């Protein structure tokens, strides 16, 4: 096979404790999935789930034992964090019943839905797509994938983001408005879910802007810490 332009390497995430890799296919993101964040973004907390996407190569793999350097992106003056539980899909499916949904989950990770909030806000007000605000390069820093067989149920694990040592987001993942099973049910009605798909499940309240030099430390109980410095 000959390609007429260079073929880019696939987007991958490491699997914790192994040399194996998880190949990233699509990144589905869920909007406003914690009541308090929905309210801080101007909603009521009772809307049905909605989705947007990031491209696979927005993934920015972050090892646990490092402080990764994340460049402040271009074309924004309001660069914001959203700490999220990430669900990694291992098995294809469409019209998946909630009762069968967990059979499609391969693993979990901790991730950040990085957002150029000023561009997203402009897109919202003009009724335009969110891509420039959400789907840019390095907009999805994610830690290693933990196999679901190691994690068991996600339950009510704590989720917390600190910036420069100060707690900015703090909740538990059982406060998701739409559960993992329900998100898989809804998404698989609209799209054919594929192995390699990631679902970023939404962020708790407390989103705010970052500056160069800020140190972010995200943590989900049992899924490790994600540490990044904005440069
Ligand atoms: Mn988000």
XYZ file of C-alpha atoms and ligand atoms in Angstrom:
232
model
C 0.000 0.000 0.000
C 1.306 3.396 -0.952
C -0.033 6.590 0.614
C 0.098 9.876 -1.237
C 0.618 11.980 1.912
C 2.308 10.980 5.200
C 0.193 8.742 7.458
C 0.175 10.185 10.964
C 0.795 7.855 13.916
C -2.390 6.665 15.674
C -3.504 8.390 18.875
C -2.893 6.039 21.799
C -3.023 5.967 25.595
C -0.907 3.627 27.739
C -2.614 0.943 29.805
C -1.492 1.241 33.410
C 1.082 -1.295 34.524
C 1.637 -2.870 31.081
C 3.402 -2.139 27.791
C 0.047 -2.364 26.002
C -1.627 0.622 24.347
C -5.259 1.674 24.014
C -5.901 3.020 20.471
C -8.119 6.111 20.562
C -10.908 6.203 17.964
C -13.371 9.002 18.818
C -13.669 11.219 21.870
C -17.295 11.866 22.838
C -17.874 14.541 25.456
C -21.016 14.981 27.547
C -22.137 18.532 28.333
C -23.483 19.686 31.697
C -23.556 16.372 33.522
C -23.227 17.588 37.124
C -26.155 19.681 38.423
C -24.028 22.454 39.944
C -21.924 22.847 36.785
C -25.072 22.899 34.602
C -26.382 25.736 36.767
C -23.073 27.676 36.673
C -23.224 27.446 32.847
C -26.773 28.857 32.808
C -28.859 25.669 32.691
C -31.318 24.126 35.128
C -29.584 20.774 35.651
C -32.599 18.918 34.228
C -31.893 18.960 30.478
C -31.406 15.685 28.569
C -27.748 14.864 27.835
C -26.059 16.404 24.805
C -22.779 15.515 23.170
C -19.905 17.045 21.271
C -16.656 15.533 20.012
C -12.948 16.075 20.054
C -10.719 14.467 17.420
C -8.660 11.454 18.536
C -5.429 13.393 18.110
C -6.564 15.943 20.716
C -5.372 13.326 23.226
C -2.363 14.447 25.262
C -1.155 11.401 27.248
C 0.072 12.250 30.746
C 2.125 9.797 32.841
C 1.403 9.759 36.579
C 4.972 10.248 37.735
C 5.544 13.494 35.860
C 4.382 17.087 35.742
C 3.530 17.430 32.058
C 3.983 20.788 30.359
C 0.836 21.897 28.567
C 1.272 24.865 26.209
C -1.261 27.713 26.597
C -3.198 27.506 23.310
C -3.444 30.142 20.609
C -6.545 32.272 19.836
C -7.880 32.497 23.394
C -7.722 34.709 26.464
C -9.971 32.436 28.554
C -8.422 28.957 28.722
C -10.308 26.790 31.238
C -10.020 23.356 32.842
C -12.795 20.743 33.216
C -11.742 17.665 35.191
C -13.647 14.542 34.079
C -13.951 10.797 34.501
C -13.111 9.151 31.159
C -14.781 5.887 30.100
C -12.893 3.760 27.541
C -15.052 1.615 25.235
C -13.783 -1.866 24.351
C -16.604 -3.400 22.325
C -18.657 -2.092 19.393
C -22.385 -1.618 19.684
C -25.479 0.352 18.721
C -28.780 0.743 20.567
C -27.145 -0.639 23.687
C -29.510 -1.265 26.606
C -28.533 0.246 29.955
C -28.417 -3.252 31.442
C -25.809 -4.305 28.849
C -23.805 -1.070 28.835
C -21.032 -2.094 31.230
C -20.082 -5.004 28.937
C -18.875 -2.346 26.476
C -16.600 -0.605 28.998
C -12.946 -1.643 28.796
C -11.542 0.776 31.317
C -11.412 4.175 32.982
C -9.052 7.127 33.175
C -8.795 10.636 34.545
C -8.905 13.404 31.972
C -9.302 17.111 31.304
C -11.695 18.647 28.773
C -9.601 21.761 28.114
C -11.715 24.586 26.732
C -11.159 27.911 25.004
C -14.188 29.320 26.853
C -14.271 32.649 25.003
C -14.490 30.861 21.632
C -17.116 28.425 22.979
C -19.185 31.326 24.394
C -19.002 33.190 21.069
C -20.077 30.027 19.205
C -23.003 29.561 21.594
C -24.213 33.138 21.163
C -23.933 32.917 17.356
C -25.454 29.395 17.265
C -22.309 28.031 15.646
C -20.474 24.724 16.297
C -18.144 24.457 19.314
C -15.109 23.004 17.533
C -12.800 26.001 17.897
C -13.573 26.120 21.623
C -13.362 22.389 22.329
C -11.667 20.359 19.596
C -8.215 21.942 19.303
C -4.818 20.227 19.623
C -3.881 18.937 23.098
C -7.392 19.703 24.395
C -7.720 16.256 26.021
C -4.919 15.554 28.539
C -5.633 12.028 29.825
C -3.812 9.667 32.204
C -3.192 5.947 31.656
C -6.206 3.653 31.127
C -7.111 1.432 34.095
C -8.765 -1.837 32.995
C -12.331 -2.132 34.297
C -11.393 -5.579 35.613
C -9.028 -3.827 38.067
C -11.381 -0.987 38.974
C -14.699 -2.747 39.504
C -17.548 -0.269 39.858
C -16.901 3.452 39.783
C -19.342 4.017 42.652
C -19.037 7.307 44.501
C -15.322 7.995 44.073
C -14.095 11.485 44.861
C -13.096 13.772 41.963
C -11.020 16.854 42.750
C -8.983 19.453 40.887
C -6.466 21.726 42.588
C -4.829 24.714 40.918
C -1.625 25.922 42.605
C -2.621 23.873 45.653
C -6.134 25.372 45.999
C -9.186 23.144 45.507
C -11.245 24.404 42.537
C -13.486 21.414 41.712
C -14.608 18.812 44.232
C -17.414 16.272 43.901
C -18.084 12.551 43.663
C -18.748 10.682 40.431
C -22.139 9.410 41.661
C -23.340 13.036 41.225
C -23.376 12.574 37.432
C -26.864 13.519 36.195
C -26.647 10.812 33.529
C -24.941 7.601 34.645
C -22.313 5.757 32.605
C -24.976 3.222 31.564
C -27.362 5.993 30.464
C -24.644 7.841 28.513
C -23.785 4.641 26.619
C -27.486 4.032 25.949
C -28.027 7.577 24.573
C -24.763 7.771 22.589
C -25.302 4.360 20.972
C -28.670 5.549 19.661
C -26.945 8.303 17.666
C -23.605 6.671 16.824
C -22.095 3.234 16.299
C -19.844 2.940 19.356
C -16.493 1.399 18.486
C -13.614 -0.090 20.452
C -11.205 2.759 21.136
C -13.926 5.350 21.725
C -13.569 7.500 24.842
C -16.424 9.185 26.680
C -15.561 12.272 28.722
C -18.409 12.214 31.207
C -18.724 15.870 32.204
C -17.223 18.127 34.841
C -18.267 19.236 38.339
C -18.802 22.901 39.227
C -15.880 25.267 39.687
C -14.517 25.789 36.170
C -12.297 28.858 35.774
C -9.527 30.361 33.684
C -5.845 29.388 33.837
C -2.692 31.441 33.388
C 0.775 30.453 32.238
C 2.697 28.975 35.166
C -0.387 27.489 36.862
C -0.008 23.936 38.192
C -3.114 21.737 37.827
C -3.442 18.587 39.898
C -6.483 16.427 39.100
C -7.367 13.335 41.070
C -10.065 10.662 40.948
C -9.988 8.154 43.783
C -8.343 4.954 42.510
C -7.491 6.435 39.089
C -4.388 8.358 40.085
C -3.316 11.965 39.711
C -2.953 14.067 36.593
C -0.425 16.869 36.977
C 0.160 19.570 34.371
C 1.841 22.946 34.302
C 0.606 25.547 31.830
C 3.558 26.920 29.883
Mn -16.601 18.915 29.631
